[in-house]
Short mmCIF file of C-alpha atoms in Angstrom, two decimals:
data_model
loop_
_atom_site.label_atom_id
_atom_site.label_comp_id
_atom_site.label_asym_id
_atom_site.label_seq_id
_atom_site.Cartn_x
_atom_site.Cartn_y
_atom_site.Cartn_z
CA MET A 230 22.91 -27.87 25.56
CA ARG A 231 25.35 -25.97 23.36
CA ARG A 232 27.05 -29.20 22.27
CA ALA A 233 23.64 -30.68 21.39
CA LEU A 234 23.00 -27.79 18.98
CA ILE A 235 26.47 -27.69 17.44
CA ALA A 236 26.67 -31.40 16.53
CA PRO A 237 23.58 -31.43 14.23
CA ALA A 238 24.66 -28.13 12.67
CA ARG A 239 28.09 -29.59 11.80
CA ARG A 240 26.47 -32.72 10.39
CA TYR A 241 24.12 -30.71 8.12
CA TRP A 242 26.98 -28.45 6.99
CA ALA A 243 29.05 -31.51 6.08
CA ILE A 244 26.15 -32.82 3.97
CA ILE A 245 25.56 -29.62 2.02
CA SER A 246 29.24 -28.66 1.65
CA ARG A 247 30.52 -31.87 0.04
CA PRO A 248 29.93 -32.67 -3.62
CA SER A 249 26.73 -34.49 -4.48
CA THR A 250 27.22 -38.20 -5.11
CA HIS A 251 24.02 -38.51 -7.14
CA PHE A 252 23.57 -35.24 -9.08
CA SER A 253 25.98 -33.16 -11.14
CA LEU A 254 26.81 -29.57 -10.24
CA GLY A 255 25.11 -28.40 -13.45
CA PHE A 256 21.92 -30.23 -12.53
CA LEU A 257 21.92 -28.65 -9.07
CA VAL A 258 22.56 -25.15 -10.47
CA VAL A 259 19.80 -25.48 -13.07
CA GLY A 260 17.48 -26.96 -10.45
CA ALA A 261 18.17 -24.07 -8.07
CA PHE A 262 17.60 -21.57 -10.90
CA ILE A 263 14.22 -23.12 -11.79
CA ALA A 264 13.24 -23.30 -8.12
CA GLY A 265 14.12 -19.60 -7.77
CA ILE A 266 11.94 -18.69 -10.75
CA VAL A 267 9.03 -20.73 -9.37
CA PHE A 268 9.46 -19.16 -5.92
CA TRP A 269 9.71 -15.63 -7.33
CA GLY A 270 6.71 -16.17 -9.59
CA GLY A 271 4.63 -17.52 -6.72
CA PHE A 272 5.70 -14.71 -4.40
CA ASN A 273 4.99 -12.01 -6.97
CA THR A 274 1.62 -13.55 -7.84
CA ALA A 275 0.66 -13.58 -4.16
CA MET A 276 1.72 -9.93 -3.80
CA GLU A 277 -0.34 -8.90 -6.82
CA LEU A 278 -3.32 -10.88 -5.51
CA THR A 279 -3.25 -8.77 -2.34
CA ASN A 280 -3.49 -5.66 -4.56
CA THR A 281 -6.80 -6.64 -6.13
CA GLU A 282 -10.01 -4.86 -5.27
CA ALA A 283 -11.63 -8.21 -4.43
CA PHE A 284 -8.95 -8.86 -1.81
CA CYS A 285 -9.15 -5.35 -0.34
CA THR A 286 -12.93 -5.42 -0.04
CA GLY A 287 -13.10 -9.07 1.03
CA CYS A 288 -13.77 -8.14 4.65
CA HIS A 289 -16.96 -6.32 5.58
CA GLU A 290 -14.98 -3.66 7.49
CA MET A 291 -13.72 -2.29 4.18
CA HIS A 292 -16.59 -3.32 1.89
CA ASP A 293 -19.36 -1.85 4.04
CA ASN A 294 -17.57 1.35 4.99
CA VAL A 295 -14.88 3.02 2.88
CA TYR A 296 -15.59 1.08 -0.32
CA GLN A 297 -19.16 2.38 -0.34
CA GLU A 298 -17.81 5.93 -0.08
CA LEU A 299 -15.28 5.37 -2.86
CA GLN A 300 -18.10 4.35 -5.23
CA ARG A 301 -19.55 7.86 -5.00
CA THR A 302 -16.34 9.67 -5.99
CA ILE A 303 -14.68 10.69 -9.24
CA HIS A 304 -11.95 8.11 -8.62
CA PHE A 305 -14.55 5.34 -9.09
CA THR A 306 -16.77 6.68 -11.89
CA ASN A 307 -15.88 9.51 -14.27
CA ARG A 308 -16.24 10.66 -17.85
CA SER A 309 -12.94 9.11 -18.99
CA GLY A 310 -13.52 5.65 -17.49
CA VAL A 311 -10.21 5.61 -15.63
CA ARG A 312 -10.82 4.12 -12.20
CA ALA A 313 -8.54 3.84 -9.21
CA LYS A 314 -8.73 0.69 -7.12
CA CYS A 315 -7.75 0.53 -3.44
CA SER A 316 -4.11 -0.38 -4.04
CA ASP A 317 -3.62 2.49 -6.50
CA CYS A 318 -3.95 4.94 -3.61
CA HIS A 319 -2.76 2.84 -0.68
CA VAL A 320 0.17 0.86 -2.12
CA PRO A 321 3.17 2.43 -3.88
CA HIS A 322 3.86 1.03 -7.33
CA ASN A 323 7.64 0.61 -7.23
CA TRP A 324 8.85 -2.65 -5.71
CA THR A 325 10.89 -1.40 -2.74
CA HIS A 326 8.22 0.93 -1.40
CA LYS A 327 5.54 -1.67 -2.15
CA MET A 328 7.28 -4.30 0.00
CA ALA A 329 7.74 -1.81 2.83
CA ARG A 330 4.04 -0.92 2.65
CA LYS A 331 3.01 -4.60 2.61
CA MET A 332 5.04 -5.24 5.77
CA GLN A 333 3.49 -2.18 7.39
CA ALA A 334 0.00 -3.27 6.32
CA SER A 335 0.45 -6.68 7.90
CA LYS A 336 0.03 -4.96 11.28
CA GLU A 337 -3.36 -3.67 10.14
CA VAL A 338 -4.64 -7.25 10.00
CA TRP A 339 -4.88 -7.12 13.79
CA GLY A 340 -7.88 -4.80 13.43
CA LYS A 341 -9.67 -7.60 11.61
CA VAL A 342 -8.46 -10.39 13.89
CA PHE A 343 -9.41 -8.65 17.13
CA GLY A 344 -12.56 -6.97 15.79
CA THR A 345 -11.48 -3.44 16.73
CA ILE A 346 -13.41 -2.10 13.71
CA GLY A 347 -15.78 -5.07 13.33
CA THR A 348 -19.00 -3.05 13.44
CA ARG A 349 -20.07 0.23 11.85
CA GLU A 350 -20.09 1.90 15.27
CA LYS A 351 -16.55 0.71 16.08
CA PHE A 352 -15.35 1.80 12.65
CA VAL A 353 -16.82 5.30 13.04
CA GLU A 354 -15.28 5.56 16.51
CA LYS A 355 -11.78 4.68 15.18
CA ARG A 356 -12.18 6.49 11.87
CA LEU A 357 -10.26 9.65 12.77
CA GLU A 358 -7.33 7.64 14.18
CA LEU A 359 -7.22 5.40 11.08
CA ALA A 360 -7.38 8.42 8.77
CA GLN A 361 -4.64 10.25 10.67
CA HIS A 362 -2.32 7.23 10.33
CA GLU A 363 -2.93 7.13 6.56
CA TRP A 364 -2.54 10.91 6.14
CA ALA A 365 0.73 10.84 8.10
CA ARG A 366 2.01 7.96 5.95
CA MET A 367 1.13 9.79 2.73
CA LYS A 368 2.59 13.05 4.01
CA ALA A 369 5.84 11.26 4.89
CA ASN A 370 6.21 9.78 1.38
CA ASP A 371 5.23 13.04 -0.38
CA SER A 372 1.91 11.56 -1.57
CA LEU A 373 3.79 8.99 -3.63
CA GLU A 374 0.65 7.04 -4.56
CA CYS A 375 -1.08 10.20 -5.84
CA ARG A 376 1.96 10.99 -7.96
CA ASN A 377 1.84 7.56 -9.58
CA CYS A 378 -1.08 8.91 -11.64
CA HIS A 379 -1.00 12.70 -11.15
CA GLY A 380 2.28 14.29 -12.23
CA GLN A 381 2.64 18.03 -11.61
CA ASP A 382 4.96 18.27 -14.63
CA TYR A 383 2.04 17.21 -16.85
CA MET A 384 -0.67 19.36 -15.27
CA ASP A 385 -2.22 21.93 -17.58
CA PHE A 386 -3.05 24.73 -15.16
CA THR A 387 -4.97 26.59 -17.89
CA ARG A 388 -7.59 23.82 -17.86
CA GLN A 389 -8.00 23.87 -14.09
CA SER A 390 -10.32 26.13 -12.15
CA PRO A 391 -8.63 29.41 -11.14
CA ARG A 392 -8.56 28.31 -7.48
CA ALA A 393 -7.03 24.88 -8.28
CA ALA A 394 -4.45 26.41 -10.63
CA HIS A 395 -3.46 28.96 -7.95
CA MET A 396 -3.19 26.30 -5.22
CA HIS A 397 -1.20 23.87 -7.35
CA SER A 398 1.26 26.49 -8.64
CA ARG A 399 1.63 28.14 -5.23
CA PHE A 400 1.91 25.05 -3.01
CA LEU A 401 2.43 21.86 -5.04
CA VAL A 402 5.01 23.03 -7.58
CA THR A 403 7.05 24.80 -4.90
CA GLY A 404 7.01 21.70 -2.70
CA GLU A 405 5.54 23.65 0.20
CA ARG A 406 2.63 21.21 0.39
CA THR A 407 1.90 17.73 -0.87
CA CYS A 408 -1.33 16.32 -2.32
CA ILE A 409 -2.70 14.89 0.94
CA ASP A 410 -2.43 18.26 2.70
CA CYS A 411 -5.40 19.58 0.69
CA HIS A 412 -7.11 16.45 -0.62
CA LYS A 413 -7.93 14.51 2.54
CA GLY A 414 -11.51 13.84 1.45
CA ILE A 415 -10.85 13.02 -2.20
CA ALA A 416 -11.85 9.32 -2.11
CA HIS A 417 -13.39 8.84 1.35
CA ARG A 418 -15.40 11.10 3.61
CA ARG A 419 -13.34 13.14 6.01
CA PRO A 420 -13.93 12.09 9.63
CA ALA A 421 -16.18 14.31 11.69
CA GLY A 422 -14.40 17.44 12.86
CA VAL A 423 -11.82 17.53 10.04
CA ALA A 424 -12.45 20.57 7.86
CA GLU A 425 -11.46 20.87 4.21
CA ALA A 426 -7.96 22.27 3.90
CA THR A 427 -7.85 25.78 2.46
CA PRO A 428 -4.24 26.97 2.43
CA ARG A 429 -3.65 30.67 1.86
#
């Protein structure tokens, strides 16, 4: 068995390790470079396609549940016209964290495949568990997605309500808390039984 595997491997290595009889080294290098660009472009395009709102809301589990809630929040419609789409809050912007999140999200496809949240009733039943997973993820990365748009260094506390200014200067600036600790219901309804956070 081992010999049967080694012989073809040696044969293929001999083919790729000896100089090409038909193409020059320059042609092969340029060809590999162009193939790499095409591959990278295709890969990056596919990754960006999975960040579109149309992709995220393509299944009824998302479109009929959380997307409907998002449409009633300030992140969807506001006086300045700046709108966050799903990936703005659920996918980090920098490449390394984005790839890690995409690999993690691939496991979430099982919910669609096996229908674990296929109906409104099933979704509501699993809602707290789903939310807790997302809150834990955002807590672990220090609310990285929030910070892609909201930078504490650029916050003007004088233009915030007294309560918000106090909370941000007391907990956010000091690093004692992160965005998701207090803003669990900012874009989607909090699951039943989860009260609004009011740190003291």
